[in-house]
Tab-separated table of C-alpha atoms in Angstrom:
chain	number	residue	atom	x	y	z
A	347	MET	CA	107.998	9.489	-102.321
A	348	PRO	CA	105.942	10.623	-99.304
A	349	ALA	CA	107.641	10.606	-95.929
A	350	PRO	CA	106.789	7.591	-93.762
A	351	SER	CA	104.259	8.347	-91.047
A	352	ARG	CA	105.605	8.734	-87.504
A	353	ASN	CA	102.115	8.199	-86.039
A	354	ALA	CA	101.722	4.547	-86.965
A	355	THR	CA	103.361	1.881	-84.818
A	356	ILE	CA	105.777	-0.644	-86.282
A	357	ALA	CA	105.538	-4.069	-84.678
A	358	LEU	CA	108.323	-6.608	-84.410
A	359	ALA	CA	107.914	-10.284	-83.522
A	360	ALA	CA	110.744	-12.475	-82.268
A	361	GLY	CA	111.307	-15.848	-80.674
A	362	GLY	CA	112.601	-16.166	-77.142
A	363	THR	CA	116.301	-16.715	-77.871
A	364	GLY	CA	118.883	-13.968	-78.085
A	365	GLY	CA	119.484	-14.974	-81.687
A	366	HIS	CA	115.973	-13.840	-82.568
A	367	LEU	CA	115.444	-11.075	-80.025
A	368	PHE	CA	118.696	-9.132	-80.386
A	369	PRO	CA	118.235	-8.334	-84.112
A	370	ALA	CA	114.667	-7.255	-83.336
A	371	GLU	CA	115.974	-5.026	-80.561
A	372	ALA	CA	118.546	-3.483	-82.907
A	373	LEU	CA	115.882	-2.621	-85.490
A	374	ALA	CA	113.493	-1.335	-82.824
A	375	ARG	CA	116.091	1.080	-81.453
A	376	GLU	CA	116.993	2.314	-84.937
A	377	LEU	CA	113.310	2.939	-85.677
A	378	GLN	CA	112.879	4.720	-82.338
A	379	ARG	CA	115.894	6.875	-83.181
A	380	ARG	CA	114.093	7.874	-86.384
A	381	GLY	CA	110.983	8.864	-84.452
A	382	HIS	CA	108.808	5.783	-85.016
A	383	ALA	CA	106.664	4.151	-82.357
A	384	VAL	CA	107.456	0.440	-81.964
A	385	VAL	CA	106.322	-2.646	-80.085
A	386	ILE	CA	107.993	-6.042	-79.765
A	387	TYR	CA	105.983	-9.259	-79.454
A	388	THR	CA	107.861	-12.134	-77.843
A	389	GLU	CA	107.325	-14.907	-75.294
A	390	ARG	CA	108.394	-15.462	-71.690
A	391	ARG	CA	111.980	-16.482	-72.537
A	392	GLY	CA	112.459	-13.354	-74.592
A	393	ALA	CA	111.078	-11.238	-71.752
A	394	GLN	CA	113.989	-12.394	-69.594
A	395	TYR	CA	116.329	-10.242	-71.672
A	396	VAL	CA	115.461	-7.237	-69.567
A	397	LYS	CA	118.390	-5.125	-70.758
A	398	ALA	CA	117.535	-5.738	-74.421
A	399	LEU	CA	113.905	-4.703	-73.935
A	400	GLU	CA	114.582	-1.714	-71.685
A	401	GLY	CA	112.758	1.329	-73.050
A	402	ILE	CA	110.992	-0.667	-75.779
A	403	PRO	CA	107.236	-1.319	-75.443
A	404	HIS	CA	106.670	-5.078	-75.598
A	405	LEU	CA	103.994	-7.683	-75.096
A	406	VAL	CA	104.630	-11.217	-73.852
A	407	LEU	CA	102.441	-13.707	-75.691
A	408	PRO	CA	101.789	-17.398	-74.979
A	409	ALA	CA	103.831	-19.645	-77.241
A	410	ARG	CA	104.271	-23.347	-77.848
A	411	SER	CA	106.156	-25.372	-80.435
A	412	LEU	CA	104.254	-27.496	-82.939
A	413	ALA	CA	106.575	-30.404	-82.183
A	414	GLY	CA	105.106	-33.578	-80.674
A	415	GLY	CA	102.231	-35.897	-81.396
A	416	LEU	CA	98.613	-35.114	-82.134
A	417	GLY	CA	97.947	-33.943	-78.584
A	418	GLY	CA	100.914	-31.616	-78.646
A	419	LYS	CA	99.918	-30.175	-82.004
A	420	LEU	CA	96.351	-29.546	-80.812
A	421	ALA	CA	97.637	-27.815	-77.681
A	422	ALA	CA	100.015	-25.744	-79.801
A	423	ALA	CA	97.197	-24.764	-82.175
A	424	PHE	CA	95.098	-23.561	-79.229
A	425	THR	CA	98.071	-21.587	-77.836
A	426	ILE	CA	98.733	-19.989	-81.229
A	427	LEU	CA	95.059	-19.040	-81.520
A	428	ARG	CA	95.125	-17.334	-78.101
A	429	ALA	CA	98.352	-15.520	-78.964
A	430	THR	CA	96.976	-14.454	-82.344
A	431	LEU	CA	93.862	-12.943	-80.764
A	432	GLN	CA	95.912	-11.116	-78.131
A	433	ALA	CA	98.322	-9.763	-80.731
A	434	ARG	CA	95.449	-8.722	-82.999
A	435	ARG	CA	93.776	-6.731	-80.223
A	436	ASP	CA	97.044	-5.050	-79.336
A	437	MET	CA	97.791	-4.176	-82.962
A	438	LYS	CA	94.413	-2.534	-83.384
A	439	ARG	CA	94.848	-0.587	-80.139
A	440	ARG	CA	98.298	0.680	-81.155
A	441	ALA	CA	97.366	1.310	-84.814
A	442	VAL	CA	100.154	-0.934	-86.048
A	443	ALA	CA	101.019	-0.317	-89.706
A	444	LEU	CA	103.528	-3.108	-90.412
A	445	LEU	CA	104.971	-6.222	-88.789
A	446	ALA	CA	108.584	-7.372	-89.075
A	447	GLY	CA	109.059	-11.007	-88.059
A	448	PHE	CA	112.436	-12.345	-86.946
A	449	GLY	CA	111.699	-16.056	-86.774
A	450	GLY	CA	111.199	-18.528	-83.976
A	451	TYR	CA	107.829	-20.166	-83.398
A	452	PRO	CA	106.648	-17.318	-81.089
A	453	SER	CA	106.747	-15.004	-84.127
A	454	PHE	CA	104.109	-17.058	-85.936
A	455	ALA	CA	101.004	-15.816	-84.089
A	456	PRO	CA	101.797	-12.072	-84.456
A	457	ALA	CA	102.396	-12.620	-88.175
A	458	VAL	CA	99.021	-14.340	-88.537
A	459	ALA	CA	97.408	-11.500	-86.603
A	460	ALA	CA	99.038	-8.911	-88.860
A	461	LYS	CA	97.849	-10.604	-92.040
A	462	SER	CA	94.331	-10.917	-90.616
A	463	LEU	CA	94.402	-7.122	-90.369
A	464	GLN	CA	95.806	-6.884	-93.919
A	465	LEU	CA	99.062	-5.343	-92.696
A	466	PRO	CA	102.318	-5.612	-94.644
A	467	LEU	CA	104.543	-8.457	-93.415
A	468	LEU	CA	108.323	-8.265	-93.595
A	469	LEU	CA	110.315	-11.362	-92.678
A	470	HIS	CA	113.964	-11.195	-91.655
A	471	GLU	CA	116.121	-14.317	-91.856
A	472	GLN	CA	119.310	-14.329	-89.823
A	473	ALA	CA	120.728	-17.642	-91.073
A	474	THR	CA	121.794	-19.201	-94.358
A	475	ARG	CA	118.538	-21.192	-94.498
A	476	LEU	CA	114.992	-20.048	-93.745
A	477	SER	CA	113.812	-21.032	-90.293
A	478	MET	CA	110.735	-23.215	-89.982
A	479	ALA	CA	108.581	-20.265	-88.919
A	480	ASN	CA	109.769	-18.116	-91.816
A	481	ARG	CA	109.292	-20.950	-94.309
A	482	ARG	CA	105.671	-21.356	-93.222
A	483	LEU	CA	105.041	-17.611	-93.359
A	484	LEU	CA	106.864	-16.911	-96.617
A	485	SER	CA	103.792	-17.232	-98.844
A	486	TYR	CA	102.097	-14.469	-96.802
A	487	ALA	CA	105.116	-12.140	-96.735
A	488	ASP	CA	105.354	-8.909	-98.681
A	489	ALA	CA	109.149	-8.775	-98.432
A	490	LEU	CA	112.082	-10.863	-97.211
A	491	ALA	CA	115.292	-9.436	-95.763
A	492	THR	CA	118.335	-11.703	-95.538
A	493	SER	CA	121.672	-11.704	-93.761
A	494	PHE	CA	123.566	-13.593	-96.462
A	495	PRO	CA	123.624	-13.260	-100.266
A	496	HIS	CA	122.173	-16.753	-100.705
A	497	VAL	CA	119.518	-18.197	-98.392
A	498	ALA	CA	118.187	-21.716	-98.862
A	499	GLY	CA	114.447	-22.271	-98.656
A	500	ALA	CA	113.360	-19.077	-100.420
A	501	ASP	CA	112.880	-20.727	-103.809
A	502	GLY	CA	109.752	-19.485	-105.534
A	503	PHE	CA	109.670	-16.169	-103.682
A	504	ASP	CA	109.912	-13.139	-105.979
A	505	PRO	CA	113.633	-12.169	-106.062
A	506	ALA	CA	112.601	-8.525	-106.504
A	507	ARG	CA	111.118	-8.663	-103.004
A	508	ILE	CA	114.305	-10.026	-101.388
A	509	THR	CA	116.794	-7.549	-99.912
A	510	GLU	CA	120.138	-8.467	-98.373
A	511	THR	CA	120.442	-6.153	-95.373
A	512	GLY	CA	122.717	-8.162	-93.115
A	513	ASN	CA	121.802	-9.106	-89.569
A	514	PRO	CA	121.231	-6.135	-87.217
A	515	VAL	CA	123.447	-6.126	-84.131
A	516	ARG	CA	123.137	-4.371	-80.788
A	517	ALA	CA	124.607	-0.945	-80.108
A	518	GLU	CA	127.285	-2.386	-77.805
A	519	ILE	CA	128.532	-4.567	-80.664
A	520	LEU	CA	128.656	-1.612	-83.063
A	521	ALA	CA	130.587	0.344	-80.447
A	522	ALA	CA	133.143	-2.474	-80.208
A	523	ARG	CA	134.298	-2.098	-83.818
A	524	GLY	CA	137.949	-1.239	-84.148
A	525	ASP	CA	141.382	-2.462	-85.156
A	526	TYR	CA	142.391	-6.032	-84.398
A	527	PRO	CA	144.480	-6.144	-81.182
A	528	ALA	CA	148.233	-6.169	-81.735
A	529	LEU	CA	149.657	-9.691	-81.877
A	530	SER	CA	153.344	-10.593	-81.830
A	531	SER	CA	155.405	-13.490	-80.532
A	532	ASP	CA	155.484	-12.080	-77.003
A	533	THR	CA	152.209	-10.141	-76.573
A	534	PRO	CA	149.330	-11.479	-74.440
A	535	ILE	CA	146.731	-13.598	-76.263
A	536	ASP	CA	143.088	-12.977	-75.383
A	537	LEU	CA	140.825	-16.002	-75.898
A	538	LEU	CA	137.041	-15.680	-75.496
A	539	VAL	CA	134.987	-18.865	-75.142
A	540	VAL	CA	131.204	-18.474	-75.298
A	541	GLY	CA	128.378	-20.892	-75.977
A	542	GLY	CA	125.511	-18.536	-76.701
A	543	SER	CA	122.656	-17.633	-74.364
A	544	GLN	CA	122.336	-21.282	-73.266
A	545	SER	CA	126.086	-21.725	-72.737
A	546	ALA	CA	127.747	-24.941	-73.954
A	547	ARG	CA	128.862	-27.555	-71.459
A	548	VAL	CA	131.236	-29.142	-73.942
A	549	PHE	CA	133.376	-26.004	-73.918
A	550	GLY	CA	133.880	-26.359	-70.164
A	551	GLU	CA	134.783	-30.032	-70.604
A	552	VAL	CA	137.157	-29.785	-73.589
A	553	VAL	CA	138.644	-26.277	-73.670
A	554	PRO	CA	140.338	-26.207	-70.211
A	555	PRO	CA	142.283	-29.486	-70.660
A	556	ALA	CA	143.223	-28.396	-74.184
A	557	LEU	CA	144.658	-25.162	-72.782
A	558	LEU	CA	146.514	-27.049	-70.048
A	559	ALA	CA	148.196	-29.162	-72.739
A	560	LEU	CA	149.572	-26.161	-74.650
A	561	ALA	CA	153.267	-25.379	-74.591
A	562	PRO	CA	154.356	-23.369	-71.511
A	563	GLU	CA	155.461	-20.401	-73.628
A	564	ILE	CA	151.915	-20.119	-75.015
A	565	ARG	CA	150.157	-20.689	-71.679
A	566	SER	CA	152.125	-17.865	-70.077
A	567	ARG	CA	150.668	-15.422	-72.627
A	568	LEU	CA	147.051	-16.574	-72.427
A	569	ARG	CA	144.198	-14.540	-70.957
A	570	VAL	CA	141.018	-16.610	-71.082
A	571	ALA	CA	137.387	-15.606	-70.553
A	572	LEU	CA	135.279	-18.780	-70.447
A	573	GLN	CA	131.483	-18.824	-70.278
A	574	TYR	CA	130.586	-21.919	-68.286
A	575	LYS	CA	127.680	-22.751	-65.962
A	576	GLY	CA	129.007	-25.928	-64.316
A	577	GLU	CA	129.418	-26.302	-60.567
A	578	ASP	CA	133.153	-26.887	-61.074
A	579	ALA	CA	133.702	-23.428	-62.599
A	580	ASP	CA	135.885	-22.247	-59.712
A	581	ALA	CA	137.971	-25.408	-59.862
A	582	ILE	CA	138.502	-24.966	-63.611
A	583	ALA	CA	139.617	-21.367	-63.128
A	584	ALA	CA	142.041	-22.444	-60.382
A	585	GLN	CA	143.532	-25.184	-62.614
A	586	LEU	CA	144.172	-22.716	-65.411
A	587	ARG	CA	145.738	-20.166	-63.081
A	588	GLU	CA	148.071	-22.791	-61.627
A	589	VAL	CA	149.826	-23.137	-64.986
A	590	GLY	CA	150.104	-19.387	-65.547
A	591	ILE	CA	146.929	-18.745	-67.570
A	592	VAL	CA	144.982	-15.635	-66.588
A	593	ALA	CA	141.456	-17.058	-66.366
A	594	GLU	CA	137.949	-15.757	-65.757
A	595	VAL	CA	135.163	-18.358	-65.691
A	596	ARG	CA	131.609	-17.063	-65.409
A	597	PRO	CA	128.122	-18.388	-66.275
A	598	PHE	CA	127.273	-15.401	-68.470
A	599	PHE	CA	128.973	-12.322	-69.881
A	600	ASP	CA	126.809	-9.208	-70.161
A	601	ASP	CA	129.611	-7.087	-71.634
A	602	MET	CA	130.053	-9.001	-74.873
A	603	GLY	CA	130.974	-5.954	-76.923
A	604	MET	CA	133.992	-5.151	-74.751
A	605	ARG	CA	135.095	-8.789	-74.685
A	606	LEU	CA	134.828	-9.195	-78.451
A	607	ARG	CA	136.856	-6.041	-78.978
A	608	ALA	CA	139.670	-7.408	-76.790
A	609	ALA	CA	139.638	-10.948	-78.220
A	610	HIS	CA	142.274	-12.342	-80.578
A	611	LEU	CA	140.213	-15.514	-81.054
A	612	VAL	CA	136.726	-16.688	-80.100
A	613	ILE	CA	135.591	-20.277	-79.563
A	614	THR	CA	131.842	-20.304	-80.041
A	615	ARG	CA	128.700	-21.851	-81.399
A	616	ALA	CA	127.631	-20.792	-84.886
A	617	GLY	CA	124.268	-19.112	-84.445
A	618	ALA	CA	123.438	-16.374	-86.914
A	619	THR	CA	123.502	-13.568	-84.349
A	620	THR	CA	126.851	-14.760	-83.001
A	621	ALA	CA	128.172	-14.753	-86.565
A	622	ALA	CA	126.875	-11.226	-87.170
A	623	ASP	CA	128.532	-9.990	-83.973
A	624	LEU	CA	131.873	-11.514	-84.972
A	625	LEU	CA	131.759	-10.089	-88.484
A	626	THR	CA	130.751	-6.643	-87.285
A	627	VAL	CA	133.630	-6.459	-84.805
A	628	GLY	CA	135.985	-8.355	-87.128
A	629	ARG	CA	137.149	-11.280	-85.022
A	630	PRO	CA	138.187	-14.810	-86.064
A	631	ALA	CA	136.605	-17.857	-84.479
A	632	ILE	CA	136.661	-21.591	-84.024
A	633	PHE	CA	133.046	-22.554	-84.705
A	634	VAL	CA	131.547	-25.591	-82.974
A	635	PRO	CA	128.006	-25.952	-84.379
A	636	ILE	CA	125.349	-27.261	-82.026
A	637	PRO	CA	125.080	-31.017	-82.744
A	638	HIS	CA	121.404	-31.596	-82.052
A	639	GLY	CA	118.036	-29.866	-81.986
A	640	GLY	CA	116.350	-27.616	-84.522
A	641	SER	CA	119.417	-25.387	-84.908
A	642	ARG	CA	121.695	-28.220	-86.083
A	643	ASP	CA	121.608	-27.655	-89.852
A	644	GLU	CA	121.446	-23.877	-89.504
A	645	GLN	CA	124.564	-23.721	-87.358
A	646	ARG	CA	126.434	-26.239	-89.485
A	647	ARG	CA	125.700	-24.200	-92.619
A	648	ASN	CA	126.721	-20.966	-90.916
A	649	ALA	CA	129.977	-22.463	-89.640
A	650	GLU	CA	130.901	-24.054	-92.952
A	651	THR	CA	130.082	-20.885	-94.886
A	652	LEU	CA	132.244	-18.723	-92.634
A	653	ALA	CA	135.091	-21.241	-92.498
A	654	GLU	CA	135.146	-21.505	-96.294
A	655	ALA	CA	135.283	-17.705	-96.497
A	656	GLY	CA	138.339	-17.651	-94.222
A	657	VAL	CA	136.742	-16.165	-91.111
A	658	GLY	CA	137.703	-19.118	-88.945
A	659	TRP	CA	137.683	-22.863	-88.488
A	660	CYS	CA	134.736	-25.277	-88.242
A	661	VAL	CA	135.084	-28.164	-85.774
A	662	PRO	CA	131.935	-30.315	-85.415
A	663	GLU	CA	131.292	-31.138	-81.764
A	664	PRO	CA	131.853	-34.904	-82.204
A	665	GLU	CA	135.344	-34.026	-83.485
A	666	LEU	CA	136.093	-31.541	-80.686
A	667	THR	CA	138.622	-33.598	-78.746
A	668	VAL	CA	141.233	-32.265	-76.360
A	669	GLU	CA	143.995	-33.419	-78.688
A	670	LYS	CA	142.513	-31.812	-81.806
A	671	LEU	CA	141.771	-28.513	-80.069
A	672	THR	CA	145.235	-28.359	-78.489
A	673	ALA	CA	146.840	-28.895	-81.892
A	674	LEU	CA	144.683	-26.244	-83.575
A	675	LEU	CA	145.193	-23.665	-80.833
A	676	GLY	CA	148.926	-24.349	-80.775
A	677	GLU	CA	149.091	-23.776	-84.536
A	678	LEU	CA	147.090	-20.537	-84.384
A	679	PHE	CA	148.799	-19.068	-81.325
A	680	SER	CA	152.275	-19.874	-82.675
A	681	SER	CA	151.605	-17.785	-85.782
A	682	THR	CA	151.494	-14.001	-85.912
A	683	ILE	CA	149.779	-14.088	-89.317
A	684	LYS	CA	146.870	-16.572	-89.324
A	685	LEU	CA	144.593	-14.897	-86.784
A	686	PRO	CA	145.039	-11.325	-88.125
A	687	GLN	CA	144.341	-12.600	-91.656
A	688	ALA	CA	141.111	-14.283	-90.554
A	689	ALA	CA	140.139	-11.146	-88.620
A	690	ALA	CA	140.581	-9.047	-91.768
A	691	VAL	CA	138.290	-11.382	-93.704
A	692	ALA	CA	135.693	-11.200	-90.936
A	693	ALA	CA	135.761	-7.399	-90.906
A	694	SER	CA	135.378	-7.281	-94.682
A	695	MET	CA	132.165	-9.336	-94.414
A	696	GLY	CA	130.610	-7.304	-91.590
A	697	ARG	CA	127.433	-5.293	-92.179
A	698	PRO	CA	127.501	-2.582	-89.494
A	699	ARG	CA	124.659	-0.717	-91.247
A	700	ALA	CA	122.309	-3.712	-91.173
A	701	ALA	CA	119.853	-2.120	-88.738
A	702	ALA	CA	119.805	1.099	-90.763
A	703	GLU	CA	119.303	-0.771	-94.043
A	704	LEU	CA	116.495	-2.830	-92.541
A	705	ALA	CA	114.879	0.355	-91.190
A	706	ASP	CA	115.174	1.877	-94.666
A	707	LEU	CA	113.302	-1.141	-96.045
A	708	VAL	CA	110.583	-0.778	-93.406
A	709	GLU	CA	110.116	2.887	-94.305
A	710	ARG	CA	109.917	2.102	-98.001
A	711	MET	CA	107.218	-0.493	-97.313
A	712	LEU	CA	105.243	2.049	-95.276
A	713	THR	CA	105.044	4.372	-98.269
A	714	GLU	CA	104.119	1.757	-100.897
């Protein structure tokens, strides 16, 4: 097999959320490490992840969802056309040889541009079901990479062109891999509560009172890091500290690798990138899938799949009451066995070589 060319540029397209952009970043850095030139196409929300894009050439394209009535769809079609033309010009200028799409509607235009130039198209699906963008692009794809063994929505696509690579994670997450923190009846308990890049208001409303209702002997051991953007963040932190809980309440954590490594338990949404981070580091979680919007079914499937595997516990948001969460946390924190067992299952399902395996697939496609 001839060696893949280091002169051609490999393009990556990702939506504006961290769930789409972070896997693209992970692949881009692995390809750069191997000597390839890369470029990431995203939209204005994705461009706000300055740290993720640092040192990676990228182009911000106009993007608009196809949701809405006839007027909205016409406006979206015009936006996609503009983005497609911009991406096409940039691909020709950079001599792009292949495009890897990571989902999200902003990835649609670069994929169309790539196919108009007859370039190979690789789609990566982070979740247990193909995203809308990937479903619409699947008939044009040359290969599909998945994060799970079984992905709904790929029926009819040649199984020989499907490769399970796992979901690439950032370098800081890979660096956080290690043994589960020691847990006994008298050691501190580290609880991490995060709601994804958009945070989750419900966690700020339900988690603090649930912690306040725990038995004093558990509260005295708790060290809580809570991601919360509400104006009452300082008041929440003060309430927790008053009952002996070590508490840090911030709108965003930019050191997620370090926090995951320290955590005994994570309360979180169930996005695919969040799941990949947890599995890579090997940490158990209480999953609260987002209850509305386009991510609803995806997150529910992810949470149920991981809960059934033994990685954690799925609590739909409508069922996330103070009483139920207090009871579940009390049960988990009173045991020295349940959390380490779930952590071991998580670690066994992690795919720390996902970025490398996806880069291997890209290089194979370049030589075909």
